Amino acid sequence: MYRYAAARPNHIFATAHLEGNTFTLPEVRSLLENEIPPGHREEEIQQIIDLDDASTRLIDRVSTGTFRLDLEESNAYNLLLSQHVVIVPGVPRYLSKVNQDGRGAVVTLGNGDHYIGYTKDEMRQAIEWMLPRITSIDDPVERAINYAAFMSYAQVYMDGNKRTARYMMDGVLMSHGYDCVLIRASDKDAYNEALRGMFRSGNLACYADFLYAVCDRAYRKNSDNGEDLDARN
C-alpha cells in the first residue's frame, strides 16, 4: 500500500495514458497539487481528477480493511470514474434504464472488427454464474486477475469498464500485501493487443496472461519506493 501511495501520480498517469489522455507525468503531479497545466481539454483534466478520487477511495478501503470484491464495491469505483462521461454511472448495464433496448456494448477492435457484448439477460446470467466462482478462488493473485479479465470482457458498465476492473483488481492485490498492477506507458501496445485478442476470441486468458506478466515484473523488481521510471515516458 505504501508503494502505491508514494507512486500515486505514476499510477494515475499510466492509467490515463492507456485511455489516450495527453497529460504527462509532471503535468499530472501539477494538477494533483491544484495547478492546472495549460493546453488540455476539460475532459482530460476531469479524467485525471476522477482517477485521483478513485485512488483516494482505494487507499481508504484497503487501509481500513473495508475493501470487498463485490458488485457494490465495483459500482462505487465506476461511479467515480465515469460520472462525467455517462448519464447513469455506477450502474450495471443489465440494471440501467438507459439501456432500454437491452443490447450489448460495441467495442471497436480495429481493422473494421467489433466486439458485441452481452445483452441484458446474458449479462445478468454471466454475472450471477461467474462472480461467485471467481471470488471463491483461493489464490488472491489469480482471483484478482480473473476478476479483471472477466469484468473487462463482460463490459458491465456504460463506460470505464477496464479502469473499474483494474481498480478492483488492485484492491484485492493490495489487501493481501501484493503490489498493484502498473501497466506502463511502454506497455500500451501489448495491453491493447491483449484486449483485442480477448474480445476477438472470447478467451479471457489473452488478457489475463498479460496481467500476470505485469504482476510478475512488479514482484521481481520489488522496488523500494514504487517509482517506475518507465511510466515517465
XYZ file of C-alpha atoms in Angstrom:
233
model
C 0.000 0.000 0.000
C 2.753 2.494 0.893
C 4.383 1.971 -2.521
C 1.081 2.673 -4.256
C 0.526 5.821 -2.200
C 4.075 7.032 -2.864
C 3.746 6.422 -6.602
C 0.145 7.588 -6.876
C 0.807 10.154 -9.653
C 2.590 7.456 -11.675
C -0.397 5.143 -11.483
C -2.831 7.898 -12.405
C -0.643 8.961 -15.318
C -0.258 5.388 -16.570
C -3.998 4.715 -16.400
C -4.841 7.977 -18.150
C -2.230 7.286 -20.835
C -3.910 3.978 -21.678
C -7.101 5.962 -22.280
C -5.375 8.338 -24.690
C -5.064 11.211 -22.224
C -2.226 13.561 -23.277
C -1.170 14.608 -19.759
C 2.495 13.992 -18.983
C 3.583 12.711 -15.586
C 4.858 16.160 -14.463
C 1.521 17.655 -15.538
C -0.372 15.026 -13.552
C 1.687 15.928 -10.494
C 0.955 19.616 -11.023
C -2.782 19.002 -11.302
C -2.784 16.893 -8.149
C -1.177 19.904 -6.454
C -4.070 22.082 -7.708
C -2.077 23.694 -10.512
C -3.893 23.264 -13.835
C -1.456 22.805 -16.738
C -2.389 24.742 -19.886
C -3.269 23.205 -23.236
C -5.583 20.389 -22.137
C -9.261 19.809 -22.784
C -11.629 19.915 -19.827
C -12.396 16.230 -20.377
C -8.744 15.299 -19.875
C -8.452 17.405 -16.738
C -11.603 15.869 -15.303
C -10.387 12.359 -16.074
C -7.237 12.918 -14.001
C -9.323 14.275 -11.126
C -11.699 11.303 -11.326
C -8.794 8.843 -11.297
C -7.406 10.604 -8.234
C -10.777 10.351 -6.496
C -10.904 6.624 -7.250
C -7.358 6.254 -5.912
C -8.357 8.035 -2.708
C -11.195 5.574 -2.229
C -8.934 2.613 -2.997
C -6.340 3.665 -0.423
C -9.027 4.278 2.194
C -10.837 0.988 1.616
C -7.690 -1.128 1.605
C -6.039 0.623 4.561
C -9.179 0.276 6.699
C -9.788 -3.335 5.675
C -13.190 -2.500 4.194
C -12.440 -3.331 0.546
C -14.709 -6.059 -0.828
C -14.630 -7.885 -4.144
C -18.300 -7.486 -4.962
C -20.553 -5.612 -7.344
C -21.417 -2.894 -4.833
C -17.739 -2.002 -4.469
C -17.270 -2.086 -8.236
C -20.267 0.193 -8.751
C -18.717 2.759 -6.409
C -15.492 2.894 -8.433
C -17.346 3.081 -11.718
C -19.394 5.971 -10.369
C -16.209 7.900 -9.613
C -14.535 7.005 -12.902
C -17.430 7.628 -15.298
C -19.648 10.192 -13.574
C -18.607 12.920 -16.008
C -18.909 10.725 -19.094
C -22.237 8.858 -18.981
C -25.772 9.696 -17.887
C -26.106 6.865 -15.376
C -22.672 5.980 -13.951
C -22.054 3.230 -11.445
C -24.996 1.119 -12.616
C -24.522 -2.213 -14.434
C -26.000 -2.328 -17.927
C -28.495 -5.015 -17.021
C -29.926 -2.753 -14.294
C -29.725 0.531 -16.197
C -32.859 2.233 -17.501
C -30.696 3.919 -20.132
C -30.000 0.601 -21.866
C -33.677 0.066 -22.678
C -33.151 -1.999 -25.823
C -31.038 -4.478 -23.864
C -28.297 -4.596 -26.461
C -24.714 -5.295 -25.541
C -21.796 -2.888 -25.719
C -19.987 -2.361 -29.009
C -16.190 -2.356 -28.704
C -14.140 -1.250 -31.710
C -11.166 -3.557 -32.246
C -9.595 -2.023 -35.347
C -9.477 -3.176 -38.962
C -13.251 -2.909 -39.102
C -13.740 -5.503 -36.350
C -16.125 -5.060 -33.446
C -16.965 -6.991 -30.312
C -20.640 -7.094 -29.375
C -21.064 -7.586 -25.654
C -23.663 -9.454 -23.656
C -27.317 -8.474 -23.863
C -29.017 -7.521 -20.603
C -30.234 -11.056 -19.965
C -26.919 -12.628 -20.953
C -25.001 -10.259 -18.693
C -27.223 -10.946 -15.713
C -26.717 -14.672 -16.172
C -22.960 -14.285 -16.680
C -22.586 -12.127 -13.569
C -24.648 -14.496 -11.440
C -22.705 -17.515 -12.673
C -19.153 -16.168 -12.915
C -18.665 -13.830 -9.964
C -19.277 -16.432 -7.227
C -16.791 -18.736 -8.929
C -14.157 -16.041 -9.334
C -14.498 -14.704 -5.797
C -14.102 -18.248 -4.436
C -10.626 -18.670 -5.988
C -8.202 -19.178 -3.097
C -5.102 -17.508 -4.540
C -5.567 -13.704 -4.360
C -3.473 -13.016 -7.468
C -5.464 -15.491 -9.551
C -8.689 -14.159 -8.081
C -7.809 -10.535 -8.819
C -6.624 -11.131 -12.377
C -9.503 -13.407 -13.341
C -11.915 -10.818 -11.986
C -10.314 -8.017 -14.001
C -10.341 -10.076 -17.190
C -13.954 -11.175 -16.836
C -15.352 -7.765 -15.893
C -13.461 -6.133 -18.766
C -14.800 -8.707 -21.209
C -18.359 -8.506 -19.896
C -18.499 -4.710 -20.412
C -20.716 -4.403 -17.365
C -20.974 -0.602 -17.415
C -21.720 2.083 -19.969
C -18.130 3.366 -19.707
C -14.960 2.857 -17.674
C -15.111 -0.939 -17.604
C -11.389 -1.691 -17.854
C -10.426 1.061 -15.418
C -13.030 -0.073 -12.909
C -11.915 -3.699 -13.213
C -8.267 -2.762 -12.652
C -9.056 -0.707 -9.547
C -10.909 -3.717 -8.177
C -8.006 -5.982 -9.097
C -5.574 -3.676 -7.316
C -7.817 -3.628 -4.261
C -7.642 -7.408 -3.990
C -3.886 -7.468 -4.519
C -3.059 -4.746 -2.015
C -5.484 -6.178 0.546
C -3.294 -9.287 0.533
C 0.061 -7.497 0.672
C 0.856 -7.544 -3.043
C 1.818 -4.598 -5.214
C -0.849 -3.294 -7.541
C -0.525 -3.675 -11.307
C 1.233 -0.769 -13.035
C 0.739 -1.003 -16.794
C 3.493 1.285 -18.031
C 3.265 3.697 -20.930
C 5.568 1.437 -22.924
C 3.122 -1.462 -22.364
C 0.282 0.248 -24.217
C 0.609 -1.676 -27.497
C 0.872 -5.030 -25.706
C -2.051 -4.055 -23.480
C -4.268 -3.199 -26.429
C -3.263 -6.347 -28.301
C -4.105 -8.483 -25.265
C -7.538 -6.877 -25.066
C -8.167 -7.317 -28.786
C -7.192 -10.961 -28.503
C -9.638 -11.455 -25.645
C -12.535 -9.720 -27.357
C -11.959 -11.468 -30.685
C -11.591 -14.966 -29.258
C -13.701 -14.846 -26.116
C -10.689 -16.300 -24.293
C -10.061 -14.383 -21.067
C -6.545 -15.825 -20.884
C -5.384 -13.444 -23.626
C -5.761 -10.517 -21.234
C -5.183 -12.444 -18.008
C -1.781 -13.678 -19.211
C -0.760 -10.089 -19.934
C -1.791 -9.013 -16.432
C 0.101 -11.948 -14.920
C 3.241 -10.861 -16.792
C 2.909 -7.303 -15.476
C 2.396 -8.632 -11.939
C 5.439 -10.857 -12.230
C 7.567 -7.942 -13.405
C 6.482 -5.837 -10.431
C 7.195 -8.576 -7.917
C 10.609 -9.332 -9.374
C 11.513 -5.671 -9.373
C 10.437 -5.231 -5.729
C 11.170 -1.516 -5.825
C 11.759 0.208 -2.512
C 9.686 3.267 -3.397
C 7.276 2.093 -6.073
C 8.691 4.561 -8.594
C 8.626 3.188 -12.125
C 10.750 5.420 -14.304
C 9.331 3.938 -17.493
C 5.995 5.475 -16.572
C 7.522 8.889 -17.228
C 7.866 8.233 -20.946
